[in-house]
Tab-separated table of C-alpha atoms in Angstrom:
chain	number	residue	atom	x	y	z
A	192	MET	CA	348.633	117.390	179.973
A	193	PRO	CA	346.375	115.442	182.337
A	194	PRO	CA	343.106	114.148	180.837
A	195	GLU	CA	340.909	116.432	182.961
A	196	ALA	CA	342.691	119.512	181.590
A	197	ARG	CA	341.884	118.693	177.975
A	198	PHE	CA	339.215	120.706	176.224
A	199	ALA	CA	337.049	117.840	175.001
A	200	VAL	CA	333.658	116.244	175.399
A	201	VAL	CA	335.087	112.763	176.019
A	202	ALA	CA	336.753	112.301	179.379
A	203	GLY	CA	340.168	110.731	179.820
A	204	THR	CA	338.689	107.382	180.778
A	205	GLY	CA	337.162	107.054	177.322
A	206	ALA	CA	333.592	107.373	178.593
A	207	PHE	CA	331.227	109.808	176.942
A	208	ASP	CA	331.278	112.738	179.357
A	209	PHE	CA	332.338	116.359	179.743
A	210	THR	CA	335.865	117.100	180.892
A	211	PRO	CA	336.312	119.684	183.679
A	212	ALA	CA	338.025	122.033	181.230
A	213	PHE	CA	335.048	121.847	178.869
A	214	GLU	CA	332.608	122.446	181.732
A	215	ASP	CA	334.537	125.467	182.989
A	216	ALA	CA	334.953	127.073	179.576
A	217	VAL	CA	331.568	126.354	177.971
A	218	LEU	CA	329.153	125.803	180.853
A	219	CYS	CA	330.544	128.413	183.256
A	220	ILE	CA	332.634	131.096	181.565
A	221	VAL	CA	330.525	131.574	178.413
A	222	PRO	CA	327.123	132.168	180.114
A	223	SER	CA	328.747	134.287	182.829
A	224	ALA	CA	330.468	136.506	180.274
A	225	LEU	CA	327.274	136.873	178.233
A	226	PHE	CA	325.299	137.816	181.329
A	227	LEU	CA	327.956	140.351	182.291
A	228	VAL	CA	327.640	142.157	178.965
A	229	VAL	CA	323.842	142.041	178.714
A	230	ALA	CA	323.232	142.903	182.371
A	231	LEU	CA	325.351	146.058	182.173
A	232	GLN	CA	323.381	147.251	179.152
A	233	ARG	CA	320.120	146.490	180.935
A	234	LEU	CA	321.236	148.405	184.026
A	235	PHE	CA	322.006	151.512	181.976
A	236	TRP	CA	318.578	151.261	180.325
A	237	LEU	CA	316.735	150.788	183.620
A	238	ALA	CA	318.494	153.782	185.138
A	239	ARG	CA	316.491	156.025	182.793
A	240	GLN	CA	313.109	154.468	183.647
A	241	PRO	CA	310.671	155.792	186.278
A	242	ARG	CA	310.525	153.875	189.557
A	243	LYS	CA	308.115	151.069	189.671
A	244	GLY	CA	318.127	138.416	200.600
A	245	LEU	CA	318.544	135.488	198.493
A	246	ILE	CA	320.917	136.923	195.924
A	247	GLY	CA	323.201	138.195	198.668
A	248	VAL	CA	323.554	134.662	200.034
A	249	TYR	CA	324.200	133.358	196.532
A	250	THR	CA	326.924	135.960	195.950
A	251	ALA	CA	328.567	135.134	199.269
A	252	LEU	CA	328.655	131.442	198.378
A	253	GLN	CA	330.161	132.278	194.987
A	254	LEU	CA	332.868	134.237	196.805
A	255	ALA	CA	333.583	131.207	198.989
A	256	VAL	CA	333.844	128.982	195.906
A	257	LEU	CA	336.178	131.514	194.290
A	258	LEU	CA	338.450	131.583	197.339
A	259	TYR	CA	338.617	127.799	197.414
A	260	TRP	CA	339.644	127.498	193.771
A	261	ALA	CA	342.111	130.382	194.094
A	262	LEU	CA	343.828	128.842	197.121
A	263	ASN	CA	344.077	125.458	195.414
A	264	ALA	CA	344.923	126.683	191.897
A	265	GLU	CA	348.478	125.308	192.008
A	266	LYS	CA	347.471	121.742	192.822
A	267	ARG	CA	345.985	120.902	189.423
A	268	PRO	CA	346.474	122.610	186.044
A	269	PHE	CA	342.803	122.949	185.175
A	270	PHE	CA	342.105	124.730	188.485
A	271	GLN	CA	343.240	127.984	186.834
A	272	LEU	CA	340.415	127.751	184.314
A	273	ARG	CA	338.045	126.854	187.117
A	274	THR	CA	339.236	129.900	189.059
A	275	SER	CA	338.491	132.108	186.060
A	276	ALA	CA	334.994	130.657	185.885
A	277	ALA	CA	334.530	131.300	189.614
A	278	VAL	CA	335.664	134.918	189.216
A	279	LEU	CA	333.082	135.528	186.507
A	280	ALA	CA	330.389	133.772	188.543
A	281	PHE	CA	331.148	135.999	191.536
A	282	VAL	CA	331.092	139.158	189.406
A	283	ASP	CA	327.789	138.015	187.899
A	284	GLY	CA	326.362	137.426	191.363
A	285	PHE	CA	327.483	140.876	192.488
A	286	LEU	CA	325.971	142.447	189.379
A	287	LEU	CA	322.838	140.372	189.910
A	288	LEU	CA	322.243	142.230	193.169
A	289	PHE	CA	322.024	145.609	191.438
A	290	LEU	CA	320.166	144.350	188.381
A	291	SER	CA	317.552	142.543	190.462
A	292	HIS	CA	316.974	145.651	192.572
A	293	ALA	CA	316.659	147.843	189.477
A	294	GLU	CA	314.292	145.407	187.769
A	295	HIS	CA	312.229	145.103	190.932
A	296	ALA	CA	311.847	148.875	191.250
A	297	ARG	CA	311.588	149.966	187.624
A	298	SER	CA	309.969	147.129	185.658
A	299	VAL	CA	306.445	145.720	185.888
A	300	ARG	CA	307.438	142.181	184.952
A	301	PRO	CA	310.112	139.742	186.160
A	302	SER	CA	313.441	140.240	184.453
A	303	THR	CA	313.871	138.215	181.278
A	304	ILE	CA	317.661	138.483	181.445
A	305	ILE	CA	317.844	137.250	185.035
A	306	ASN	CA	315.387	134.405	184.505
A	307	VAL	CA	317.091	133.126	181.356
A	308	TYR	CA	320.542	133.400	182.926
A	309	LEU	CA	319.505	131.616	186.117
A	310	LEU	CA	317.628	128.878	184.274
A	311	PHE	CA	320.465	127.911	181.942
A	312	THR	CA	323.270	128.308	184.460
A	313	LEU	CA	321.267	126.238	186.938
A	314	LEU	CA	321.229	123.371	184.447
A	315	PHE	CA	324.924	123.861	183.696
A	316	ASP	CA	325.803	124.024	187.397
A	317	CYS	CA	324.034	120.715	187.956
A	318	VAL	CA	326.416	119.154	185.439
A	319	VAL	CA	329.433	120.705	187.173
A	320	ALA	CA	328.166	119.622	190.604
A	321	ARG	CA	327.784	116.063	189.336
A	322	THR	CA	331.395	116.108	188.145
A	323	LEU	CA	332.592	117.410	191.507
A	324	TRP	CA	330.817	114.641	193.387
A	325	LEU	CA	332.151	111.961	191.040
A	326	ALA	CA	335.730	113.291	191.145
A	327	ASP	CA	338.148	113.132	194.046
A	328	HIS	CA	337.513	116.636	195.366
A	329	GLY	CA	337.255	117.510	199.018
A	330	PRO	CA	333.930	117.715	200.835
A	331	THR	CA	334.321	121.486	201.265
A	332	ILE	CA	334.016	122.419	197.613
A	333	LYS	CA	331.338	119.789	197.062
A	334	GLY	CA	329.186	121.278	199.794
A	335	LEU	CA	329.832	124.873	198.754
A	336	PHE	CA	329.060	124.334	195.089
A	337	THR	CA	325.974	122.234	195.809
A	338	SER	CA	324.753	124.998	198.122
A	339	THR	CA	325.136	127.550	195.332
A	340	VAL	CA	323.032	125.337	193.070
A	341	ALA	CA	320.309	125.043	195.714
A	342	ILE	CA	320.310	128.784	196.428
A	343	LYS	CA	320.228	129.539	192.704
A	344	LEU	CA	317.082	127.410	192.415
A	345	PHE	CA	315.379	129.489	195.116
A	346	VAL	CA	316.590	132.715	193.487
A	347	LEU	CA	315.112	131.596	190.169
A	348	GLY	CA	311.794	130.864	191.844
A	349	SER	CA	311.694	134.248	193.563
A	350	GLU	CA	312.712	136.132	190.419
A	351	ALA	CA	310.066	134.356	188.333
A	352	LEU	CA	307.186	135.422	190.591
A	353	GLU	CA	304.792	138.022	189.213
A	354	LYS	CA	304.993	141.465	190.831
A	355	ARG	CA	301.361	142.520	190.370
A	356	PRO	CA	300.532	142.595	194.134
A	357	ILE	CA	303.237	145.207	194.768
A	358	LEU	CA	302.786	147.361	191.665
A	359	LEU	CA	301.751	150.978	191.931
A	360	VAL	CA	298.094	151.832	191.394
A	361	GLN	CA	298.559	153.033	187.820
A	362	TYR	CA	300.036	149.649	186.846
A	363	GLN	CA	297.500	147.394	188.582
A	364	ASN	CA	295.205	147.096	185.556
A	365	LEU	CA	297.842	145.986	183.089
A	366	SER	CA	297.337	142.830	181.071
A	367	PRO	CA	298.598	139.642	182.785
A	368	GLU	CA	300.802	139.129	179.754
A	369	ALA	CA	302.493	142.471	180.423
A	370	THR	CA	303.321	141.529	184.021
A	371	SER	CA	304.331	137.897	183.442
A	372	GLY	CA	307.930	136.784	183.166
A	373	ILE	CA	309.570	134.833	180.381
A	374	LEU	CA	308.973	131.494	182.112
A	375	ALA	CA	305.250	132.128	182.591
A	376	ARG	CA	304.883	133.367	179.033
A	377	SER	CA	306.724	130.377	177.600
A	378	VAL	CA	303.980	128.045	178.873
A	379	PHE	CA	301.133	130.623	178.674
A	380	TRP	CA	300.669	130.485	182.439
A	381	TRP	CA	299.116	133.952	182.371
A	382	LEU	CA	296.041	132.518	180.605
A	383	ASN	CA	295.125	130.225	183.502
A	384	SER	CA	292.826	132.759	185.167
A	385	LEU	CA	290.835	133.175	181.952
A	386	MET	CA	290.697	129.404	181.463
A	387	ARG	CA	289.408	128.851	184.995
A	388	THR	CA	286.718	131.483	184.510
A	389	GLY	CA	285.653	129.979	181.194
A	390	PHE	CA	285.545	126.515	182.725
A	391	ALA	CA	283.339	127.723	185.582
A	392	ARG	CA	280.846	129.741	183.521
A	393	SER	CA	280.232	131.413	180.193
A	394	LEU	CA	282.607	134.275	179.501
A	395	ALA	CA	281.319	137.836	179.384
A	396	ASP	CA	282.957	140.961	178.021
A	397	HIS	CA	284.281	142.033	181.403
A	398	ASP	CA	285.968	138.634	181.857
A	399	LEU	CA	288.308	139.168	178.921
A	400	LEU	CA	291.836	140.270	179.708
A	401	PRO	CA	292.879	143.835	178.882
A	402	VAL	CA	294.762	144.371	175.651
A	403	HIS	CA	298.503	144.803	175.886
A	404	ASP	CA	299.413	148.471	175.701
A	405	SER	CA	301.609	147.956	172.627
A	406	LEU	CA	298.584	146.567	170.744
A	407	ALA	CA	296.123	149.271	171.780
A	408	ALA	CA	294.813	151.704	169.160
A	409	ARG	CA	296.140	154.681	171.116
A	410	THR	CA	299.640	153.272	170.624
A	411	LEU	CA	299.292	151.964	167.078
A	412	LEU	CA	297.480	154.906	165.489
A	413	PRO	CA	300.176	157.601	165.923
A	414	LYS	CA	302.853	155.273	164.545
A	415	ALA	CA	300.740	154.199	161.570
A	416	ARG	CA	299.618	157.740	160.802
A	417	ASN	CA	303.140	159.180	160.953
A	418	SER	CA	304.533	156.326	158.881
A	419	PHE	CA	301.870	156.723	156.200
A	420	ALA	CA	302.253	160.510	156.143
A	421	SER	CA	306.005	160.232	155.556
A	422	SER	CA	305.675	157.594	152.819
A	423	ASN	CA	305.466	158.107	149.069
A	424	GLN	CA	301.695	158.014	148.720
A	425	SER	CA	301.862	157.932	144.933
A	426	ASN	CA	303.142	154.372	145.258
A	427	ARG	CA	300.318	151.829	145.072
A	428	HIS	CA	301.931	149.856	147.910
A	429	ALA	CA	302.460	152.869	150.163
A	430	LEU	CA	299.913	151.732	152.749
A	431	ALA	CA	301.368	148.226	152.950
A	432	PHE	CA	304.962	149.397	153.346
A	433	SER	CA	304.099	152.144	155.813
A	434	THR	CA	302.044	149.776	157.968
A	435	LEU	CA	304.852	147.229	157.999
A	436	TRP	CA	307.316	149.945	158.951
A	437	ALA	CA	305.073	151.149	161.772
A	438	THR	CA	304.852	147.616	163.205
A	439	LYS	CA	308.422	146.551	162.418
A	440	TYR	CA	309.444	145.919	166.025
A	441	ILE	CA	306.486	143.627	166.648
A	442	PHE	CA	307.346	141.783	163.435
A	443	LEU	CA	311.036	141.466	164.336
A	444	ALA	CA	310.095	140.059	167.741
A	445	GLY	CA	308.908	136.930	165.939
A	446	VAL	CA	312.141	136.310	164.035
A	447	ALA	CA	314.072	134.664	166.875
A	448	PRO	CA	311.275	132.204	167.827
A	449	ARG	CA	310.840	131.258	164.169
A	450	LEU	CA	314.564	130.617	163.780
A	451	ALA	CA	314.572	128.565	166.973
A	452	LEU	CA	311.600	126.545	165.739
A	453	SER	CA	313.424	125.760	162.487
A	454	ALA	CA	316.564	124.796	164.385
A	455	PHE	CA	314.722	122.401	166.687
A	456	LYS	CA	312.724	120.998	163.788
A	457	TYR	CA	315.817	120.054	161.801
A	458	THR	CA	317.646	118.759	164.844
A	459	LEU	CA	315.214	115.839	164.889
A	460	PRO	CA	316.628	114.076	161.771
A	461	ILE	CA	320.133	114.334	163.213
A	462	LEU	CA	318.958	112.899	166.523
A	463	ILE	CA	317.107	110.093	164.765
A	464	THR	CA	320.238	109.174	162.817
A	465	ARG	CA	322.403	109.234	165.934
A	466	THR	CA	319.879	107.235	167.956
A	467	THR	CA	319.528	104.511	165.332
A	468	SER	CA	323.310	104.215	165.039
A	469	TRP	CA	323.588	103.901	168.826
A	470	THR	CA	320.926	101.207	169.032
A	471	ALA	CA	322.554	99.299	166.161
A	472	ASP	CA	325.973	99.275	167.851
A	473	PRO	CA	325.939	97.337	171.155
A	474	SER	CA	329.543	98.317	171.843
A	475	GLN	CA	328.599	101.926	172.579
A	476	SER	CA	328.220	102.795	176.243
A	477	ASP	CA	324.975	103.479	178.045
A	478	ALA	CA	326.214	107.002	178.744
A	479	VAL	CA	325.585	107.840	175.093
A	480	GLY	CA	322.001	106.682	175.497
A	481	TRP	CA	321.479	108.924	178.505
A	482	VAL	CA	322.886	111.881	176.590
A	483	LEU	CA	320.592	111.118	173.656
A	484	ALA	CA	317.595	110.880	175.990
A	485	GLY	CA	318.450	114.292	177.413
A	486	ALA	CA	318.884	115.682	173.920
A	487	TRP	CA	315.459	114.377	172.878
A	488	LEU	CA	313.907	115.959	175.957
A	489	LEU	CA	315.547	119.324	175.301
A	490	VAL	CA	314.582	119.293	171.621
A	491	PHE	CA	310.928	118.504	172.287
A	492	ILE	CA	310.682	121.111	175.039
A	493	GLY	CA	312.482	123.659	172.882
A	494	GLN	CA	310.259	122.911	169.916
A	495	ALA	CA	307.102	123.332	171.994
A	496	VAL	CA	308.255	126.586	173.596
A	497	SER	CA	309.577	128.117	170.373
A	498	ASN	CA	306.416	127.089	168.518
A	499	GLY	CA	304.280	128.784	171.160
A	500	PHE	CA	306.354	131.949	171.071
A	501	HIS	CA	306.328	131.960	167.266
A	502	TYR	CA	302.558	131.842	166.980
A	503	GLN	CA	302.117	134.312	169.807
A	504	MET	CA	304.422	136.806	168.102
A	505	ALA	CA	302.806	136.127	164.716
A	506	TYR	CA	299.323	136.897	165.981
A	507	ARG	CA	300.536	139.890	167.944
A	508	PHE	CA	301.779	141.141	164.590
A	509	VAL	CA	298.397	140.357	163.016
A	510	THR	CA	296.644	142.236	165.811
A	511	SER	CA	298.917	145.234	165.340
A	512	ILE	CA	298.215	145.237	161.593
A	513	ARG	CA	294.471	145.074	162.203
A	514	GLY	CA	294.602	147.792	164.840
A	515	SER	CA	296.691	150.073	162.642
A	516	LEU	CA	294.503	149.676	159.554
A	517	CYS	CA	291.180	150.003	161.379
A	518	SER	CA	292.422	153.086	163.220
A	519	LEU	CA	293.581	154.682	159.970
A	520	ILE	CA	290.249	153.925	158.278
A	521	TYR	CA	288.329	155.335	161.225
A	522	THR	CA	290.303	158.586	161.366
A	523	LYS	CA	290.170	158.962	157.580
A	524	THR	CA	286.394	158.488	157.653
A	525	LEU	CA	286.035	161.251	160.229
A	526	ASP	CA	288.037	163.627	158.038
A	527	LEU	CA	285.831	163.130	154.964
A	528	SER	CA	282.677	165.101	154.353
A	529	THR	CA	279.353	163.295	154.478
A	530	THR	CA	278.606	164.131	150.843
A	531	ALA	CA	281.849	162.599	149.582
A	532	LEU	CA	281.538	159.418	151.627
A	533	ASP	CA	279.830	156.174	150.798
A	534	GLU	CA	278.654	155.086	154.232
A	535	PHE	CA	279.063	151.388	153.437
A	536	VAL	CA	282.698	151.520	152.267
A	537	PRO	CA	284.298	151.878	155.744
A	538	VAL	CA	282.346	148.866	156.978
A	539	SER	CA	283.682	146.743	154.149
A	540	LEU	CA	287.231	148.035	154.587
A	541	MET	CA	287.250	147.344	158.319
A	542	SER	CA	285.819	143.860	157.978
A	543	THR	CA	286.454	142.021	154.726
A	544	ASP	CA	289.524	143.809	153.378
A	545	THR	CA	291.302	144.045	156.708
A	546	GLU	CA	290.610	140.397	157.498
A	547	SER	CA	292.042	139.344	154.145
A	548	ILE	CA	295.211	141.325	154.840
A	549	CYS	CA	295.522	139.855	158.334
A	550	GLN	CA	295.249	136.305	157.026
A	551	SER	CA	298.250	136.965	154.815
A	552	ALA	CA	300.167	138.729	157.600
A	553	ALA	CA	299.891	135.639	159.816
A	554	THR	CA	302.194	133.728	157.454
A	555	LEU	CA	304.553	136.579	156.606
A	556	HIS	CA	307.447	134.988	158.502
A	557	GLU	CA	307.289	132.012	156.162
A	558	LEU	CA	308.577	134.197	153.316
A	559	TRP	CA	312.076	134.194	154.803
A	560	ALA	CA	311.890	131.020	156.912
A	561	SER	CA	310.768	128.637	154.166
A	562	PRO	CA	313.807	129.184	151.883
A	563	ILE	CA	316.134	128.599	154.836
A	564	GLU	CA	314.316	125.427	155.845
A	565	SER	CA	314.281	124.221	152.247
A	566	ALA	CA	318.036	124.727	151.929
A	567	VAL	CA	318.677	122.834	155.169
A	568	ALA	CA	316.333	120.028	154.122
A	569	ILE	CA	318.049	119.664	150.747
A	570	PHE	CA	321.443	119.575	152.453
A	571	LEU	CA	320.307	116.846	154.850
A	572	LEU	CA	318.836	114.860	151.970
A	573	TYR	CA	322.034	115.288	149.974
A	574	ARG	CA	324.037	113.797	152.834
A	575	GLN	CA	321.855	110.702	152.730
A	576	LEU	CA	320.928	110.357	149.047
A	577	GLY	CA	323.542	112.270	147.097
A	578	LEU	CA	322.422	113.815	143.805
A	579	ALA	CA	319.042	112.123	144.126
A	580	ALA	CA	318.193	114.872	146.612
A	581	LEU	CA	317.843	117.257	143.664
A	582	ALA	CA	314.626	115.527	142.573
A	583	PRO	CA	312.483	117.309	145.205
A	584	VAL	CA	314.083	120.572	144.097
A	585	GLY	CA	312.792	120.030	140.568
A	586	VAL	CA	309.316	119.257	141.866
A	587	ALA	CA	309.390	122.388	144.025
A	588	ILE	CA	310.452	124.536	141.062
A	589	LEU	CA	307.620	123.150	138.921
A	590	ALA	CA	305.094	123.703	141.704
A	591	THR	CA	306.305	127.262	142.281
A	592	THR	CA	306.125	128.030	138.565
A	593	GLY	CA	302.580	126.712	138.418
A	594	MET	CA	301.554	128.758	141.438
A	595	LEU	CA	303.021	131.925	139.923
A	596	TRP	CA	301.131	131.256	136.698
A	597	LEU	CA	297.874	130.730	138.569
A	598	ALA	CA	298.450	133.834	140.675
A	599	GLN	CA	297.759	136.120	137.722
A	600	PHE	CA	294.241	134.685	137.495
A	601	THR	CA	293.780	134.486	141.247
A	602	GLY	CA	294.227	138.226	141.646
A	603	MET	CA	291.346	139.107	139.329
A	604	ALA	CA	289.136	136.367	140.754
A	605	LYS	CA	289.793	137.530	144.292
A	606	LYS	CA	289.018	141.099	143.291
A	607	ARG	CA	285.607	140.039	141.960
A	608	TRP	CA	285.055	137.955	145.067
A	609	MET	CA	285.859	140.929	147.311
A	610	MET	CA	283.481	143.125	145.315
A	611	GLY	CA	280.754	140.534	145.789
A	612	ILE	CA	281.398	140.429	149.526
A	613	GLN	CA	281.348	144.214	149.681
A	614	THR	CA	277.983	144.250	147.906
A	615	ARG	CA	276.632	141.693	150.353
A	616	VAL	CA	277.907	143.701	153.316
A	617	ASP	CA	276.419	146.897	151.898
A	618	VAL	CA	273.019	145.272	151.441
A	619	THR	CA	273.142	143.759	154.927
A	620	VAL	CA	274.043	147.082	156.523
A	621	TYR	CA	271.314	148.846	154.553
A	622	VAL	CA	268.683	146.294	155.576
A	623	LEU	CA	269.690	146.444	159.232
A	624	ALA	CA	269.677	150.240	159.159
A	625	SER	CA	266.217	150.244	157.556
A	626	MET	CA	264.912	147.825	160.163
A	627	LYS	CA	266.323	150.005	162.908
A	628	VAL	CA	264.661	153.120	161.455
A	629	ARG	CA	261.360	151.285	161.076
A	630	ILE	CA	261.455	150.003	164.650
A	631	GLN	CA	262.232	153.455	165.977
A	632	TRP	CA	259.461	154.947	163.803
A	633	GLU	CA	256.950	152.414	165.087
A	634	ARG	CA	257.943	153.112	168.676
A	635	LEU	CA	257.359	156.806	168.054
A	636	ILE	CA	254.148	156.681	165.983
A	637	ILE	CA	252.187	153.852	167.621
A	638	PRO	CA	251.804	155.592	171.021
A	639	ILE	CA	250.607	158.755	169.241
A	640	LEU	CA	248.050	156.802	167.196
A	641	ASP	CA	246.842	155.020	170.313
A	642	ASP	CA	246.295	158.339	172.026
A	643	ARG	CA	244.379	159.659	169.010
A	644	LEU	CA	242.183	156.576	168.826
A	645	GLN	CA	241.244	156.922	172.475
A	646	TYR	CA	239.791	160.344	171.776
């Protein structure tokens, strides 16, 4: 088997590089196959939604690349794998035509599937194009494949553009977050307009961006009310479980970014170890250093993006919890009679109690992420230190035991603290209400007294 046909990361010359077989299988076939599956599902979903040049050129170029590899498949063994990759790329390009049209007509934001697919395959295609230019291939395939990379870059730019100027009237007032694509949301580009306004002058209420429809009370209240009504209300935790169930999709949206953040975080020790070993061994090639530099760049970018998405999803979850609870309290207050209602209780529930719950909800993802990170950290320490890595485990167990012991006292102390805050809020509301009544009374009585004194 010739070296270029081997499925390996190290080329036949011994240099640290991808072999053509590896590039075709991992960098071409895998993303194309994934896009094929996901895009078909997305097309079926979009077909049920109401309605809301470059891709054709890209598909035509992919067809030309496919024909070239098919006509030359017998010259080299690995050309068959490359032909398979070209077939999938052409099918993806053909499917991209329909998916882009459907997304353009039936979705208010740029397609996440298309943007992610184009971004990653663009990076992978750059690697393949580099290999083609370094290898002894003809100028035809070099030009064709490089043209597909260039066209794909323009397609990515056009697909990432926001569609707000061409939206129907009923969708013009949506939040910028709702109409921004995955690339704009990954760097919070949709906040630039608010930042520019705040930099130019003091912000007013009308300057704030509209709330995303999924976080609005009109969306959250029916879900929270139905979930609470169907729960076992004799359970003391019925409200907590029903609220979590009503906002489960918003909570689950933060799982993937949190996992990605953990993955990037614990990739750093591995990269540090590999980098130090490379610097300590002068015999290793410079190609390894370039690969490590690229890996560092990808890890830092990935960590920043995943961290941003994680906190965005976490506080979207907090907002949904706050909106659900406040809406439930408000509707429950309206259902009660005035004689059975303490007028200060809803104020305390909507402010102090809800805020305390939201502070805990912001770190809810840590309940499942922290054990995973701890296990990975212990494993990495064990690889370096052996059984000595169990020492931090003992410290963690002691600390956890102490925290659990203190928690039984913290609960009662926090309850007294909340009662004190509620008393303070009640007094404040009462004083403000009395001042308001007095001011209104003075505005009513003083003109009458003035009139009487004149006579």
